[in-house]
Amino acid sequence: MGTKRKKNKNDRYAPKKHQDKGPVKAKKHLGQHFLIDEAIAKSIADTLLQKEYRNVIEIGPGTGVLTKYLLNRDIDLVAMDLDAESIKYLNETFPMEHFAVLQGKGSFKVIEADFLNYDLNELFNNQPFGITGNFPYNISTQIVFKMLEHRDLVPEFSGMFQKEVAERICAQEGSKTYGILSVLAQAYYDTEYLFTVPPEVFDPPPKVQSGVLRMVRKTNYQLPCDEQLFKRVVKTAFNQRRKTLRNSLKTFTLSDNLKEDTIFDQRPEQLSVVDFIALTKKIADDTL
């Protein structure tokens, strides 16, 4: 921690000294690392463009450092956490500490629940909603996959991940980090890596750097192919990413004629989202 880091354009925040413990104890089994830097919390709240909606879910609010900046907006916010201690704090102490914030135009509700197992369809009466948060690193990938399943309701998604996961979501073809998560996310959303956050601004500090990203749903997010087949093709291809598609997609029992297509000479990391859509169409036509 004492060595100097080389700056890059995404490193907007200098490390700060670790502060005293806050009102809620971080639980290791929940993957909790509470953000304690106000400037970063405000910047994460500002990642939501909020053009098509006013409803927002915050996942893992913890001590509410991001929550209060979200509530400064004209917003209907649902804070969702599994930690009973955090829920108690947000329901009882947080409103007294931030009374003025809670007098805004929007609304605030706290739910003790597991986002991964919660029925999101009825949360806002089938109205669109954004999702944000300082996501627990141990379930962050699963959060993205669940969000993608509800993409009809989610025009925007932003938040903080382990840096490597955020980079993977935003990676382009040809990159070693480009994979299943990259393709499935970018099929439906425009992804943007925004900035890097150092470990020292958390309580307790994680052993890794963090990255903040934003995903904005594409105007036309209905794929021009069988979407279930598309997902299967992508996952099967990347499960053997070092092999050419001709070898990794053997389970599809493709015709010899199709396998002569030059696309099968490539490895999955060489294909763009558009290429995977084209490949899915070819496989669908071949197996009719």
mmCIF file of N, CA, C and O in Angstrom, residues 89-148:
data_model
loop_
_atom_site.group_PDB
_atom_site.id
_atom_site.type_symbol
_atom_site.label_atom_id
_atom_site.label_comp_id
_atom_site.label_asym_id
_atom_site.label_seq_id
_atom_site.Cartn_x
_atom_site.Cartn_y
_atom_site.Cartn_z
ATOM 1 N N TYR A 89 -30.465 -0.708 10.643
ATOM 2 C CA TYR A 89 -29.855 0.629 10.628
ATOM 3 C C TYR A 89 -30.573 1.543 9.629
ATOM 4 O O TYR A 89 -30.916 2.688 9.950
ATOM 5 N N LEU A 90 -30.833 1.045 8.426
ATOM 6 C CA LEU A 90 -31.459 1.872 7.394
ATOM 7 C C LEU A 90 -32.899 2.242 7.740
ATOM 8 O O LEU A 90 -33.380 3.310 7.356
ATOM 9 N N ASN A 91 -33.577 1.367 8.458
ATOM 10 C CA ASN A 91 -34.966 1.641 8.844
ATOM 11 C C ASN A 91 -35.078 2.544 10.068
ATOM 12 O O ASN A 91 -36.035 3.311 10.200
ATOM 13 N N GLU A 92 -34.101 2.457 10.971
ATOM 14 C CA GLU A 92 -34.235 3.149 12.256
ATOM 15 C C GLU A 92 -33.304 4.353 12.406
ATOM 16 O O GLU A 92 -33.767 5.465 12.668
ATOM 17 N N THR A 93 -32.019 4.158 12.230
ATOM 18 C CA THR A 93 -31.059 5.236 12.483
ATOM 19 C C THR A 93 -30.841 6.127 11.268
ATOM 20 O O THR A 93 -30.799 7.357 11.398
ATOM 21 N N PHE A 94 -30.728 5.547 10.099
ATOM 22 C CA PHE A 94 -30.485 6.305 8.870
ATOM 23 C C PHE A 94 -31.506 7.425 8.649
ATOM 24 O O PHE A 94 -31.127 8.557 8.321
ATOM 25 N N PRO A 95 -32.817 7.187 8.847
ATOM 26 C CA PRO A 95 -33.792 8.263 8.641
ATOM 27 C C PRO A 95 -33.593 9.454 9.588
ATOM 28 O O PRO A 95 -33.867 10.595 9.208
ATOM 29 N N MET A 96 -33.115 9.190 10.790
ATOM 30 C CA MET A 96 -32.864 10.292 11.729
ATOM 31 C C MET A 96 -31.615 11.076 11.349
ATOM 32 O O MET A 96 -31.564 12.294 11.477
ATOM 33 N N GLU A 97 -30.605 10.368 10.834
ATOM 34 C CA GLU A 97 -29.353 11.028 10.455
ATOM 35 C C GLU A 97 -29.491 11.819 9.156
ATOM 36 O O GLU A 97 -28.760 12.788 8.929
ATOM 37 N N HIS A 98 -30.428 11.400 8.315
ATOM 38 C CA HIS A 98 -30.575 12.036 7.002
ATOM 39 C C HIS A 98 -32.028 12.471 6.784
ATOM 40 O O HIS A 98 -32.599 12.239 5.713
ATOM 41 N N PHE A 99 -32.585 13.099 7.775
ATOM 42 C CA PHE A 99 -33.988 13.507 7.745
ATOM 43 C C PHE A 99 -34.283 14.400 6.545
ATOM 44 O O PHE A 99 -35.266 14.208 5.834
ATOM 45 N N ALA A 100 -33.410 15.365 6.292
ATOM 46 C CA ALA A 100 -33.642 16.314 5.202
ATOM 47 C C ALA A 100 -33.649 15.618 3.847
ATOM 48 O O ALA A 100 -34.457 15.939 2.968
ATOM 49 N N VAL A 101 -32.765 14.646 3.670
ATOM 50 C CA VAL A 101 -32.687 13.908 2.404
ATOM 51 C C VAL A 101 -33.991 13.174 2.134
ATOM 52 O O VAL A 101 -34.473 13.117 0.998
ATOM 53 N N LEU A 102 -34.587 12.636 3.192
ATOM 54 C CA LEU A 102 -35.803 11.837 3.033
ATOM 55 C C LEU A 102 -37.059 12.682 2.840
ATOM 56 O O LEU A 102 -38.154 12.148 2.670
ATOM 57 N N GLN A 103 -36.911 13.995 2.864
ATOM 58 C CA GLN A 103 -38.058 14.879 2.632
ATOM 59 C C GLN A 103 -38.178 15.301 1.168
ATOM 60 O O GLN A 103 -38.935 16.202 0.837
ATOM 61 N N GLY A 104 -37.417 14.648 0.299
ATOM 62 C CA GLY A 104 -37.435 14.990 -1.126
ATOM 63 C C GLY A 104 -38.699 14.523 -1.825
ATOM 64 O O GLY A 104 -39.660 14.075 -1.205
ATOM 65 N N LYS A 105 -38.685 14.596 -3.157
ATOM 66 C CA LYS A 105 -39.869 14.289 -3.960
ATOM 67 C C LYS A 105 -40.142 12.792 -4.070
ATOM 68 O O LYS A 105 -41.267 12.395 -4.328
ATOM 69 N N GLY A 106 -39.108 11.996 -3.902
ATOM 70 C CA GLY A 106 -39.249 10.572 -4.137
ATOM 71 C C GLY A 106 -39.683 9.794 -2.914
ATOM 72 O O GLY A 106 -40.171 10.344 -1.924
ATOM 73 N N SER A 107 -39.500 8.480 -2.980
ATOM 74 C CA SER A 107 -39.856 7.603 -1.874
ATOM 75 C C SER A 107 -38.685 6.666 -1.577
ATOM 76 O O SER A 107 -37.807 6.461 -2.418
ATOM 77 N N PHE A 108 -38.697 6.075 -0.371
ATOM 78 C CA PHE A 108 -37.609 5.209 0.064
ATOM 79 C C PHE A 108 -38.187 4.020 0.816
ATOM 80 O O PHE A 108 -38.973 4.174 1.742
ATOM 81 N N LYS A 109 -37.788 2.817 0.351
ATOM 82 C CA LYS A 109 -38.256 1.597 0.981
ATOM 83 C C LYS A 109 -37.068 0.663 1.163
ATOM 84 O O LYS A 109 -36.215 0.550 0.275
ATOM 85 N N VAL A 110 -37.020 -0.012 2.304
ATOM 86 C CA VAL A 110 -35.940 -0.948 2.599
ATOM 87 C C VAL A 110 -36.517 -2.361 2.650
ATOM 88 O O VAL A 110 -37.520 -2.596 3.320
ATOM 89 N N ILE A 111 -35.887 -3.286 1.915
ATOM 90 C CA ILE A 111 -36.362 -4.668 1.873
ATOM 91 C C ILE A 111 -35.239 -5.609 2.276
ATOM 92 O O ILE A 111 -34.141 -5.547 1.716
ATOM 93 N N GLU A 112 -35.516 -6.468 3.249
ATOM 94 C CA GLU A 112 -34.559 -7.513 3.605
ATOM 95 C C GLU A 112 -34.826 -8.702 2.692
ATOM 96 O O GLU A 112 -35.806 -9.437 2.869
ATOM 97 N N ALA A 113 -33.973 -8.870 1.692
ATOM 98 C CA ALA A 113 -34.208 -9.910 0.694
ATOM 99 C C ALA A 113 -32.939 -10.202 -0.084
ATOM 100 O O ALA A 113 -32.008 -9.394 -0.116
ATOM 101 N N ASP A 114 -32.941 -11.360 -0.717
ATOM 102 C CA ASP A 114 -31.855 -11.769 -1.598
ATOM 103 C C ASP A 114 -32.248 -11.389 -3.023
ATOM 104 O O ASP A 114 -33.200 -11.942 -3.585
ATOM 105 N N PHE A 115 -31.535 -10.458 -3.612
ATOM 106 C CA PHE A 115 -31.842 -10.002 -4.961
ATOM 107 C C PHE A 115 -31.917 -11.160 -5.949
ATOM 108 O O PHE A 115 -32.783 -11.186 -6.836
ATOM 109 N N LEU A 116 -31.039 -12.129 -5.796
ATOM 110 C CA LEU A 116 -30.962 -13.233 -6.750
ATOM 111 C C LEU A 116 -32.209 -14.113 -6.725
ATOM 112 O O LEU A 116 -32.516 -14.793 -7.704
ATOM 113 N N ASN A 117 -32.937 -14.102 -5.601
ATOM 114 C CA ASN A 117 -34.124 -14.949 -5.475
ATOM 115 C C ASN A 117 -35.423 -14.143 -5.368
ATOM 116 O O ASN A 117 -36.477 -14.706 -5.095
ATOM 117 N N TYR A 118 -35.333 -12.850 -5.608
ATOM 118 C CA TYR A 118 -36.503 -11.986 -5.436
ATOM 119 C C TYR A 118 -37.259 -11.854 -6.768
ATOM 120 O O TYR A 118 -36.654 -11.750 -7.834
ATOM 121 N N ASP A 119 -38.580 -11.838 -6.695
ATOM 122 C CA ASP A 119 -39.417 -11.654 -7.882
ATOM 123 C C ASP A 119 -39.448 -10.173 -8.244
ATOM 124 O O ASP A 119 -40.165 -9.382 -7.619
ATOM 125 N N LEU A 120 -38.684 -9.800 -9.234
ATOM 126 C CA LEU A 120 -38.550 -8.386 -9.603
ATOM 127 C C LEU A 120 -39.737 -7.864 -10.404
ATOM 128 O O LEU A 120 -39.946 -6.651 -10.487
ATOM 129 N N ASN A 121 -40.525 -8.756 -10.978
ATOM 130 C CA ASN A 121 -41.609 -8.322 -11.866
ATOM 131 C C ASN A 121 -42.656 -7.478 -11.149
ATOM 132 O O ASN A 121 -43.239 -6.568 -11.740
ATOM 133 N N GLU A 122 -42.895 -7.783 -9.879
ATOM 134 C CA GLU A 122 -43.963 -7.083 -9.165
ATOM 135 C C GLU A 122 -43.452 -5.932 -8.293
ATOM 136 O O GLU A 122 -44.240 -5.240 -7.664
ATOM 137 N N LEU A 123 -42.130 -5.738 -8.254
ATOM 138 C CA LEU A 123 -41.561 -4.757 -7.333
ATOM 139 C C LEU A 123 -42.065 -3.340 -7.594
ATOM 140 O O LEU A 123 -42.391 -2.596 -6.676
ATOM 141 N N PHE A 124 -42.144 -2.957 -8.864
ATOM 142 C CA PHE A 124 -42.631 -1.621 -9.238
ATOM 143 C C PHE A 124 -43.848 -1.725 -10.160
ATOM 144 O O PHE A 124 -44.031 -0.905 -11.052
ATOM 145 N N ASN A 125 -44.647 -2.765 -9.943
ATOM 146 C CA ASN A 125 -45.852 -2.974 -10.755
ATOM 147 C C ASN A 125 -45.547 -2.993 -12.251
ATOM 148 O O ASN A 125 -46.248 -2.371 -13.058
ATOM 149 N N ASN A 126 -44.476 -3.708 -12.599
ATOM 150 C CA ASN A 126 -44.062 -3.867 -13.991
ATOM 151 C C ASN A 126 -43.668 -2.569 -14.678
ATOM 152 O O ASN A 126 -43.649 -2.491 -15.915
ATOM 153 N N GLN A 127 -43.338 -1.552 -13.887
ATOM 154 C CA GLN A 127 -42.803 -0.308 -14.428
ATOM 155 C C GLN A 127 -41.277 -0.432 -14.522
ATOM 156 O O GLN A 127 -40.654 -1.149 -13.747
ATOM 157 N N PRO A 128 -40.637 0.290 -15.465
ATOM 158 C CA PRO A 128 -39.179 0.167 -15.628
ATOM 159 C C PRO A 128 -38.426 0.664 -14.398
ATOM 160 O O PRO A 128 -38.890 1.553 -13.678
ATOM 161 N N PHE A 129 -37.253 0.092 -14.180
ATOM 162 C CA PHE A 129 -36.425 0.511 -13.050
ATOM 163 C C PHE A 129 -34.947 0.349 -13.385
ATOM 164 O O PHE A 129 -34.550 -0.516 -14.183
ATOM 165 N N GLY A 130 -34.122 1.200 -12.783
ATOM 166 C CA GLY A 130 -32.681 1.074 -12.882
ATOM 167 C C GLY A 130 -32.159 0.267 -11.704
ATOM 168 O O GLY A 130 -32.854 0.093 -10.699
ATOM 169 N N ILE A 131 -30.944 -0.232 -11.844
ATOM 170 C CA ILE A 131 -30.301 -0.981 -10.773
ATOM 171 C C ILE A 131 -28.909 -0.404 -10.556
ATOM 172 O O ILE A 131 -28.186 -0.120 -11.518
ATOM 173 N N THR A 132 -28.533 -0.217 -9.282
ATOM 174 C CA THR A 132 -27.186 0.240 -8.973
ATOM 175 C C THR A 132 -26.763 -0.325 -7.624
ATOM 176 O O THR A 132 -27.556 -0.980 -6.937
ATOM 177 N N GLY A 133 -25.527 -0.079 -7.253
ATOM 178 C CA GLY A 133 -25.066 -0.541 -5.946
ATOM 179 C C GLY A 133 -23.566 -0.774 -5.920
ATOM 180 O O GLY A 133 -22.886 -0.738 -6.950
ATOM 181 N N ASN A 134 -23.069 -0.969 -4.711
ATOM 182 C CA ASN A 134 -21.710 -1.466 -4.515
ATOM 183 C C ASN A 134 -21.863 -2.973 -4.334
ATOM 184 O O ASN A 134 -22.074 -3.458 -3.228
ATOM 185 N N PHE A 135 -21.781 -3.711 -5.413
ATOM 186 C CA PHE A 135 -22.206 -5.099 -5.417
ATOM 187 C C PHE A 135 -21.237 -6.010 -4.672
ATOM 188 O O PHE A 135 -20.016 -5.888 -4.831
ATOM 189 N N PRO A 136 -21.778 -6.935 -3.858
ATOM 190 C CA PRO A 136 -20.912 -7.931 -3.217
ATOM 191 C C PRO A 136 -20.160 -8.703 -4.300
ATOM 192 O O PRO A 136 -20.778 -9.230 -5.231
ATOM 193 N N TYR A 137 -18.855 -8.762 -4.188
ATOM 194 C CA TYR A 137 -18.057 -9.353 -5.257
ATOM 195 C C TYR A 137 -18.379 -10.830 -5.491
ATOM 196 O O TYR A 137 -18.271 -11.322 -6.608
ATOM 197 N N ASN A 138 -18.803 -11.521 -4.429
ATOM 198 C CA ASN A 138 -19.022 -12.966 -4.564
ATOM 199 C C ASN A 138 -20.278 -13.317 -5.358
ATOM 200 O O ASN A 138 -20.456 -14.467 -5.761
ATOM 201 N N ILE A 139 -21.169 -12.351 -5.604
ATOM 202 C CA ILE A 139 -22.371 -12.640 -6.401
ATOM 203 C C ILE A 139 -22.567 -11.648 -7.552
ATOM 204 O O ILE A 139 -23.615 -11.634 -8.187
ATOM 205 N N SER A 140 -21.566 -10.832 -7.831
ATOM 206 C CA SER A 140 -21.749 -9.744 -8.797
ATOM 207 C C SER A 140 -22.058 -10.258 -10.207
ATOM 208 O O SER A 140 -22.900 -9.687 -10.918
ATOM 209 N N THR A 141 -21.403 -11.334 -10.621
ATOM 210 C CA THR A 141 -21.680 -11.891 -11.951
ATOM 211 C C THR A 141 -23.103 -12.415 -12.027
ATOM 212 O O THR A 141 -23.809 -12.216 -13.032
ATOM 213 N N GLN A 142 -23.565 -13.068 -10.953
ATOM 214 C CA GLN A 142 -24.938 -13.576 -10.920
ATOM 215 C C GLN A 142 -25.952 -12.437 -10.967
ATOM 216 O O GLN A 142 -27.033 -12.581 -11.549
ATOM 217 N N ILE A 143 -25.607 -11.304 -10.360
ATOM 218 C CA ILE A 143 -26.492 -10.134 -10.398
ATOM 219 C C ILE A 143 -26.683 -9.676 -11.841
ATOM 220 O O ILE A 143 -27.802 -9.372 -12.274
ATOM 221 N N VAL A 144 -25.589 -9.636 -12.608
ATOM 222 C CA VAL A 144 -25.679 -9.220 -14.011
ATOM 223 C C VAL A 144 -26.546 -10.191 -14.806
ATOM 224 O O VAL A 144 -27.416 -9.773 -15.581
ATOM 225 N N PHE A 145 -26.347 -11.487 -14.613
ATOM 226 C CA PHE A 145 -27.136 -12.465 -15.363
ATOM 227 C C PHE A 145 -28.619 -12.356 -15.021
ATOM 228 O O PHE A 145 -29.479 -12.472 -15.905
ATOM 229 N N LYS A 146 -28.941 -12.111 -13.750
ATOM 230 C CA LYS A 146 -30.358 -11.962 -13.394
ATOM 231 C C LYS A 146 -30.923 -10.685 -14.013
ATOM 232 O O LYS A 146 -32.066 -10.668 -14.496
ATOM 233 N N MET A 147 -30.133 -9.603 -13.984
ATOM 234 C CA MET A 147 -30.580 -8.362 -14.607
ATOM 235 C C MET A 147 -30.880 -8.574 -16.085
ATOM 236 O O MET A 147 -31.892 -8.086 -16.614
ATOM 237 N N LEU A 148 -30.014 -9.331 -16.772
ATOM 238 C CA LEU A 148 -30.226 -9.585 -18.198
ATOM 239 C C LEU A 148 -31.521 -10.351 -18.450
ATOM 240 O O LEU A 148 -32.190 -10.139 -19.463
#
